[in-house]
């Protein structure tokens, strides 16, 4: 029997006027006996309640691997936090997940259920910008902090709300877009950039950012082409980009459609460098794209390869201990899902402690009170403010490619292969 159920049962029983004072004394003085009789764990039942953290993400379909990466990053962080005493003086964190299947309508239903039924203190989500954009108004309306560990659409955090309850530890399109242009020029000597973008709000966000980044350099795209998420052949669009003289392609799309771009290029026999947003990292890209998956260079916020830190050593050890399929850095994929979610969860726990409660507005201001946190991706110093809800900048990006089925930082050799 729960504390609330027990209280309801006592309050619902019939009472005579003479019995009321004695009941009050019993309720005041007999708590210990009642707790023992009902098997209560603690006198302060409310302090013992878990603080629920919701996650809305793709747990099935082509991007399920990325959804699992977010889950694992959050879980390792929650395990650490709970082992060190939890939050708010001893309350444990509890992760509650819902599958959005990459569908905005399902994402909204999942978010509503987590907010209204599960009473989550903070909502995390998700992989897809259209899903996140659909959830943003709900989070702001219901005053529930919404933390983004993946979706990069600029308007997710730049949503115009005041106060704004949406935060992010992830890439941001308008910053990635400038980085993609710079990388294409520096790595491949690109002079005429062709854009191949998914036809949805994420594609629109990046089209705006890339065009602006090119304009700042006095340039324009060679051509802009769109594809649908369900397209299985994009040779017509690629043919137009080739005819426009594109010498490098900037690509924005999730796993499936990005793989179709690579396969369509194979059919055409057109070997052109591809600089991509991080969509290909979200799932079975090498399986779907074939051998030329390795020619795609894409942005990441973190890699488990290279120099280690005490935090990365601890996280890798915890992942290996908890998940039998992880033997080393090769198996932590996509790394950005794990790393972004881990740091986002640790920062969220700090915000809850700074808030001193699970009140949504207090947690929102709690994010602004974080002074310093030594994270996995970097050491965060005042990562959030009223004006800045994105914790990562262009300085936190790395470029990667698939070698076999592993996401590894691009080597000079890899750049040469992609350029051929």
CSV table of C-alpha atoms in Angstrom, one decimal, residues 74-412:
chain,number,residue,atom,x,y,z
A,74,UNK,CA,21.4,8.7,-19.5
A,75,UNK,CA,21.4,5.4,-17.6
A,76,UNK,CA,25.1,5.5,-16.8
A,77,UNK,CA,24.8,9.1,-15.5
A,78,UNK,CA,21.7,8.2,-13.4
A,79,UNK,CA,23.5,5.2,-12.0
A,80,UNK,CA,26.4,7.4,-10.9
A,81,UNK,CA,24.1,10.1,-9.5
A,82,UNK,CA,22.0,7.6,-7.5
A,83,UNK,CA,25.2,5.8,-6.2
A,84,UNK,CA,26.4,9.1,-4.9
A,85,UNK,CA,23.2,9.9,-3.0
A,86,UNK,CA,20.8,11.0,-5.7
A,87,UNK,CA,19.4,14.6,-5.8
A,88,UNK,CA,17.6,16.8,-3.4
A,89,UNK,CA,19.1,15.2,-0.3
A,90,UNK,CA,18.6,11.6,-1.1
A,91,UNK,CA,15.9,11.1,-3.8
A,92,UNK,CA,16.9,8.7,-6.6
A,93,UNK,CA,16.5,9.5,-10.3
A,94,UNK,CA,14.3,7.2,-12.4
A,95,UNK,CA,14.3,7.0,-16.2
A,96,UNK,CA,10.9,6.5,-17.9
A,97,UNK,CA,11.1,6.0,-21.7
A,98,UNK,CA,8.6,6.2,-24.6
A,99,UNK,CA,9.1,5.3,-28.3
A,100,UNK,CA,8.1,8.1,-30.7
A,101,UNK,CA,9.1,6.0,-33.8
A,102,UNK,CA,10.4,9.2,-35.4
A,103,UNK,CA,6.8,10.4,-35.7
A,104,UNK,CA,5.9,13.9,-34.4
A,105,UNK,CA,2.3,13.0,-33.6
A,106,UNK,CA,3.5,10.0,-31.6
A,107,UNK,CA,6.1,12.1,-29.9
A,108,UNK,CA,3.5,14.6,-28.7
A,109,UNK,CA,1.4,11.8,-27.3
A,110,UNK,CA,4.4,10.3,-25.5
A,111,UNK,CA,5.4,13.7,-24.1
A,112,UNK,CA,1.9,14.3,-22.8
A,113,UNK,CA,1.8,10.9,-21.1
A,114,UNK,CA,5.1,11.5,-19.5
A,115,UNK,CA,4.2,15.0,-18.3
A,116,UNK,CA,0.6,14.4,-17.2
A,117,UNK,CA,0.6,10.7,-16.1
A,118,UNK,CA,4.2,10.0,-15.1
A,119,UNK,CA,4.7,13.5,-13.7
A,120,UNK,CA,8.3,13.7,-14.9
A,121,UNK,CA,10.4,16.6,-13.5
A,122,UNK,CA,12.4,17.0,-16.8
A,123,UNK,CA,11.7,15.7,-20.2
A,124,UNK,CA,14.5,14.5,-22.6
A,125,UNK,CA,14.0,14.1,-26.4
A,126,UNK,CA,14.6,13.2,-29.1
A,127,UNK,CA,16.4,12.3,-32.2
A,128,UNK,CA,14.3,14.1,-34.9
A,129,UNK,CA,13.9,17.8,-35.2
A,130,UNK,CA,10.3,17.6,-36.3
A,131,UNK,CA,9.5,15.5,-33.2
A,132,UNK,CA,11.3,17.9,-30.9
A,133,UNK,CA,9.7,20.9,-32.5
A,134,UNK,CA,6.2,19.4,-31.9
A,135,UNK,CA,7.1,18.9,-28.2
A,136,UNK,CA,8.6,22.4,-27.6
A,137,UNK,CA,5.2,24.2,-27.2
A,138,UNK,CA,4.0,21.6,-24.7
A,139,UNK,CA,7.1,21.9,-22.6
A,140,UNK,CA,6.9,25.7,-22.5
A,141,UNK,CA,3.1,25.7,-21.9
A,142,UNK,CA,3.3,23.2,-19.0
A,143,UNK,CA,6.6,24.7,-17.6
A,144,UNK,CA,8.4,21.4,-17.8
A,145,UNK,CA,12.1,21.7,-18.7
A,146,UNK,CA,12.8,19.9,-22.0
A,147,UNK,CA,16.5,18.8,-22.6
A,148,UNK,CA,17.6,18.0,-26.1
A,149,UNK,CA,20.5,15.5,-26.3
A,150,UNK,CA,20.4,15.0,-30.1
A,151,UNK,CA,18.0,16.9,-32.5
A,152,UNK,CA,20.0,19.9,-33.9
A,153,UNK,CA,17.3,22.1,-35.4
A,154,UNK,CA,18.1,25.7,-34.5
A,155,UNK,CA,14.5,26.7,-33.6
A,156,UNK,CA,14.3,24.0,-30.9
A,157,UNK,CA,16.1,26.2,-28.4
A,158,UNK,CA,15.6,29.5,-30.4
A,159,UNK,CA,11.8,29.1,-30.1
A,160,UNK,CA,10.8,32.6,-29.1
A,161,UNK,CA,9.3,31.6,-25.8
A,162,UNK,CA,9.8,33.8,-22.7
A,163,UNK,CA,10.5,32.1,-20.4
A,164,UNK,CA,12.0,29.4,-22.4
A,165,UNK,CA,12.1,25.9,-20.9
A,166,UNK,CA,14.1,24.2,-23.7
A,167,UNK,CA,17.8,23.4,-23.2
A,168,UNK,CA,20.2,21.4,-25.3
A,169,UNK,CA,23.5,19.5,-25.1
A,170,UNK,CA,24.0,18.7,-28.7
A,171,UNK,CA,24.9,20.2,-32.1
A,172,UNK,CA,23.0,23.3,-33.4
A,173,UNK,CA,22.2,23.5,-37.0
A,174,UNK,CA,23.3,27.1,-37.7
A,175,UNK,CA,26.7,26.4,-36.1
A,176,UNK,CA,27.0,23.0,-37.8
A,177,UNK,CA,26.2,24.6,-41.2
A,178,UNK,CA,29.0,27.0,-40.9
A,179,UNK,CA,31.3,24.2,-39.9
A,180,UNK,CA,30.2,22.1,-42.9
A,181,UNK,CA,31.0,24.9,-45.3
A,182,UNK,CA,34.4,25.5,-43.7
A,183,UNK,CA,35.3,21.8,-43.6
A,184,UNK,CA,34.3,21.3,-47.3
A,185,UNK,CA,36.5,24.2,-48.4
A,186,UNK,CA,39.5,23.2,-46.2
A,187,UNK,CA,39.4,19.5,-46.7
A,188,UNK,CA,38.2,19.2,-50.3
A,189,UNK,CA,38.9,22.6,-51.7
A,190,UNK,CA,35.2,23.0,-52.5
A,191,UNK,CA,34.3,26.0,-54.7
A,192,UNK,CA,30.8,25.0,-55.8
A,193,UNK,CA,28.8,23.4,-53.0
A,194,UNK,CA,25.6,21.5,-53.9
A,195,UNK,CA,23.0,21.0,-51.2
A,196,UNK,CA,21.0,17.8,-50.9
A,197,UNK,CA,18.5,18.1,-48.0
A,198,UNK,CA,15.7,16.1,-46.5
A,199,UNK,CA,12.3,17.9,-47.1
A,200,UNK,CA,11.2,18.5,-43.6
A,201,UNK,CA,11.8,21.1,-40.8
A,202,UNK,CA,15.3,19.8,-40.1
A,203,UNK,CA,16.2,20.3,-43.8
A,204,UNK,CA,14.7,23.7,-43.8
A,205,UNK,CA,16.6,24.7,-40.7
A,206,UNK,CA,19.9,23.7,-42.4
A,207,UNK,CA,19.1,25.2,-45.8
A,208,UNK,CA,18.7,28.5,-44.1
A,209,UNK,CA,21.9,28.1,-42.1
A,210,UNK,CA,24.0,26.9,-45.0
A,211,UNK,CA,22.8,29.7,-47.3
A,212,UNK,CA,23.6,32.2,-44.6
A,213,UNK,CA,27.1,30.7,-44.1
A,214,UNK,CA,27.8,30.8,-47.8
A,215,UNK,CA,26.5,34.4,-48.1
A,216,UNK,CA,28.9,35.4,-45.3
A,217,UNK,CA,31.7,34.2,-47.7
A,218,UNK,CA,30.2,36.0,-50.7
A,219,UNK,CA,29.0,32.6,-52.1
A,220,UNK,CA,25.8,30.9,-53.2
A,221,UNK,CA,24.9,27.2,-53.5
A,222,UNK,CA,25.6,25.7,-56.9
A,223,UNK,CA,22.1,24.2,-56.5
A,224,UNK,CA,19.7,23.1,-53.8
A,225,UNK,CA,17.8,19.8,-54.0
A,226,UNK,CA,15.4,18.1,-51.6
A,227,UNK,CA,14.4,14.5,-51.0
A,228,UNK,CA,11.7,12.8,-49.0
A,229,UNK,CA,12.5,10.6,-46.1
A,230,UNK,CA,11.0,7.7,-47.9
A,231,UNK,CA,12.8,8.1,-51.3
A,232,UNK,CA,14.7,5.1,-52.5
A,233,UNK,CA,16.2,6.8,-55.5
A,234,UNK,CA,17.6,10.3,-55.7
A,235,UNK,CA,19.4,10.1,-59.0
A,236,UNK,CA,17.2,12.9,-60.6
A,237,UNK,CA,18.2,15.3,-57.8
A,238,UNK,CA,21.8,14.3,-57.9
A,239,UNK,CA,21.8,14.6,-61.7
A,240,UNK,CA,20.7,18.2,-61.4
A,241,UNK,CA,23.4,19.0,-58.8
A,242,UNK,CA,26.0,17.5,-61.1
A,243,UNK,CA,24.8,19.5,-64.1
A,244,UNK,CA,25.0,22.6,-61.9
A,245,UNK,CA,28.7,21.9,-61.5
A,246,UNK,CA,28.7,21.0,-57.8
A,247,UNK,CA,32.2,19.8,-56.7
A,248,UNK,CA,31.2,18.8,-53.2
A,249,UNK,CA,27.8,17.9,-51.7
A,250,UNK,CA,26.5,19.1,-48.3
A,251,UNK,CA,24.0,16.5,-47.1
A,252,UNK,CA,21.4,16.6,-44.4
A,253,UNK,CA,19.3,13.6,-43.8
A,254,UNK,CA,18.8,10.7,-41.4
A,255,UNK,CA,20.1,7.2,-41.8
A,256,UNK,CA,17.8,5.7,-44.5
A,257,UNK,CA,17.6,8.6,-47.0
A,258,UNK,CA,21.3,9.5,-46.5
A,259,UNK,CA,22.1,5.9,-47.5
A,260,UNK,CA,20.0,6.3,-50.6
A,261,UNK,CA,22.1,9.3,-51.6
A,262,UNK,CA,25.2,7.2,-51.5
A,263,UNK,CA,23.6,4.3,-53.4
A,264,UNK,CA,22.3,6.7,-56.0
A,265,UNK,CA,25.7,8.2,-56.5
A,266,UNK,CA,27.0,4.6,-57.0
A,267,UNK,CA,24.4,4.0,-59.7
A,268,UNK,CA,25.5,7.2,-61.4
A,269,UNK,CA,29.2,6.5,-61.1
A,270,UNK,CA,29.6,10.0,-59.7
A,271,UNK,CA,32.5,10.2,-57.2
A,272,UNK,CA,32.0,13.5,-55.3
A,273,UNK,CA,32.9,14.3,-51.7
A,274,UNK,CA,30.1,14.3,-49.2
A,275,UNK,CA,30.2,16.5,-46.1
A,276,UNK,CA,27.2,15.6,-43.9
A,277,UNK,CA,25.4,16.6,-40.8
A,278,UNK,CA,25.4,13.8,-38.3
A,279,UNK,CA,22.3,12.0,-39.6
A,280,UNK,CA,24.3,8.9,-40.9
A,281,UNK,CA,25.6,8.2,-37.4
A,282,UNK,CA,22.1,7.4,-36.1
A,283,UNK,CA,21.8,3.8,-37.1
A,284,UNK,CA,22.5,1.1,-39.7
A,285,UNK,CA,24.2,3.4,-42.2
A,286,UNK,CA,27.0,1.1,-43.4
A,287,UNK,CA,24.5,-1.7,-43.9
A,288,UNK,CA,22.1,0.4,-45.9
A,289,UNK,CA,24.6,2.5,-47.8
A,290,UNK,CA,27.1,-0.2,-48.8
A,291,UNK,CA,30.9,0.1,-49.2
A,292,UNK,CA,31.0,3.8,-50.1
A,293,UNK,CA,29.5,4.7,-46.7
A,294,UNK,CA,33.1,5.4,-45.7
A,295,UNK,CA,33.4,8.3,-48.1
A,296,UNK,CA,30.8,10.4,-46.1
A,297,UNK,CA,32.4,12.7,-43.6
A,298,UNK,CA,30.0,13.8,-40.9
A,299,UNK,CA,30.0,16.0,-37.8
A,300,UNK,CA,30.1,14.6,-34.3
A,301,UNK,CA,30.2,16.3,-30.8
A,302,UNK,CA,32.4,13.5,-29.3
A,303,UNK,CA,34.6,10.5,-30.1
A,304,UNK,CA,35.7,7.8,-27.6
A,305,UNK,CA,38.9,7.4,-29.7
A,306,UNK,CA,42.0,9.3,-28.9
A,307,UNK,CA,43.2,10.9,-25.7
A,308,UNK,CA,41.2,9.8,-22.6
A,309,UNK,CA,40.2,11.7,-19.5
A,310,UNK,CA,39.3,10.5,-16.0
A,311,UNK,CA,35.6,11.0,-17.0
A,312,UNK,CA,35.9,9.1,-20.3
A,313,UNK,CA,37.7,6.3,-18.6
A,314,UNK,CA,35.0,6.0,-15.9
A,315,UNK,CA,32.2,6.1,-18.5
A,316,UNK,CA,33.7,3.5,-20.7
A,317,UNK,CA,34.3,1.2,-17.7
A,318,UNK,CA,30.7,1.7,-16.6
A,319,UNK,CA,29.4,0.9,-20.1
A,320,UNK,CA,31.5,-2.2,-20.4
A,321,UNK,CA,30.3,-3.4,-17.0
A,322,UNK,CA,26.6,-2.8,-17.7
A,323,UNK,CA,26.3,-3.7,-21.3
A,324,UNK,CA,27.9,-7.1,-22.4
A,325,UNK,CA,28.0,-6.0,-26.1
A,326,UNK,CA,30.4,-3.2,-25.3
A,327,UNK,CA,34.0,-4.4,-25.3
A,328,UNK,CA,35.7,-1.0,-26.0
A,329,UNK,CA,35.3,2.3,-27.9
A,330,UNK,CA,34.5,0.6,-31.2
A,331,UNK,CA,31.2,-0.7,-29.7
A,332,UNK,CA,30.0,2.7,-28.3
A,333,UNK,CA,28.0,3.8,-31.2
A,334,UNK,CA,26.7,6.3,-32.0
A,335,UNK,CA,29.1,8.0,-29.6
A,336,UNK,CA,27.4,11.3,-29.7
A,337,UNK,CA,24.2,9.8,-28.4
A,338,UNK,CA,25.9,8.3,-25.3
A,339,UNK,CA,28.1,11.4,-24.7
A,340,UNK,CA,25.5,14.1,-25.2
A,341,UNK,CA,22.9,12.2,-23.1
A,342,UNK,CA,25.5,11.5,-20.3
A,343,UNK,CA,26.5,15.1,-20.0
A,344,UNK,CA,23.0,16.4,-20.4
A,345,UNK,CA,21.8,14.1,-17.6
A,346,UNK,CA,24.6,15.2,-15.2
A,347,UNK,CA,23.9,18.9,-15.9
A,348,UNK,CA,20.2,18.3,-15.4
A,349,UNK,CA,20.8,16.7,-12.0
A,350,UNK,CA,22.9,19.7,-11.0
A,351,UNK,CA,20.0,22.0,-12.1
A,352,UNK,CA,17.6,20.0,-10.0
A,353,UNK,CA,19.9,20.4,-7.0
A,354,UNK,CA,20.4,24.1,-7.6
A,355,UNK,CA,16.6,24.4,-7.8
A,356,UNK,CA,16.1,22.7,-4.5
A,357,UNK,CA,12.8,21.2,-5.7
A,358,UNK,CA,11.2,19.5,-8.7
A,359,UNK,CA,9.3,22.6,-9.6
A,360,UNK,CA,9.7,23.2,-13.4
A,361,UNK,CA,10.4,26.9,-13.2
A,362,UNK,CA,12.9,26.4,-10.3
A,363,UNK,CA,14.7,23.8,-12.4
A,364,UNK,CA,14.7,26.1,-15.4
A,365,UNK,CA,16.5,28.8,-13.3
A,366,UNK,CA,18.6,26.0,-11.7
A,367,UNK,CA,20.3,25.5,-15.1
A,368,UNK,CA,21.5,29.1,-15.0
A,369,UNK,CA,23.1,28.5,-11.6
A,370,UNK,CA,25.5,25.8,-12.8
A,371,UNK,CA,28.9,27.3,-12.4
A,372,UNK,CA,31.2,24.5,-13.5
A,373,UNK,CA,31.0,20.8,-14.4
A,374,UNK,CA,33.8,18.6,-15.6
A,375,UNK,CA,31.9,16.5,-18.2
A,376,UNK,CA,32.6,13.9,-20.8
A,377,UNK,CA,32.6,16.2,-23.9
A,378,UNK,CA,34.3,19.1,-22.1
A,379,UNK,CA,34.5,21.1,-18.9
A,380,UNK,CA,31.4,23.3,-18.8
A,381,UNK,CA,31.7,26.8,-17.3
A,382,UNK,CA,28.3,28.5,-16.9
A,383,UNK,CA,26.9,26.5,-19.8
A,384,UNK,CA,23.4,28.1,-19.7
A,385,UNK,CA,22.0,31.6,-19.3
A,386,UNK,CA,18.7,33.3,-20.0
A,387,UNK,CA,20.2,34.2,-23.5
A,388,UNK,CA,22.0,30.9,-24.1
A,389,UNK,CA,20.3,27.5,-23.9
A,390,UNK,CA,22.9,25.6,-26.0
A,391,UNK,CA,25.8,24.2,-24.0
A,392,UNK,CA,28.0,23.2,-27.0
A,393,UNK,CA,29.7,25.4,-29.6
A,394,UNK,CA,31.6,24.9,-32.8
A,395,UNK,CA,34.7,24.3,-30.8
A,396,UNK,CA,33.2,21.1,-29.5
A,397,UNK,CA,32.7,19.4,-32.9
A,398,UNK,CA,34.8,16.7,-34.5
A,399,UNK,CA,34.7,15.1,-38.0
A,400,UNK,CA,34.2,11.4,-38.4
A,401,UNK,CA,33.6,8.7,-40.9
A,402,UNK,CA,32.6,5.0,-40.9
A,403,UNK,CA,35.5,2.5,-41.1
A,404,UNK,CA,33.8,-0.9,-41.3
A,405,UNK,CA,31.0,-0.3,-38.8
A,406,UNK,CA,32.9,2.0,-36.5
A,407,UNK,CA,32.6,5.7,-36.3
A,408,UNK,CA,36.1,7.1,-36.1
A,409,UNK,CA,37.7,10.5,-36.4
A,410,UNK,CA,38.7,11.4,-40.0
A,411,UNK,CA,42.3,10.7,-40.7
A,412,UNK,CA,44.3,12.4,-43.6
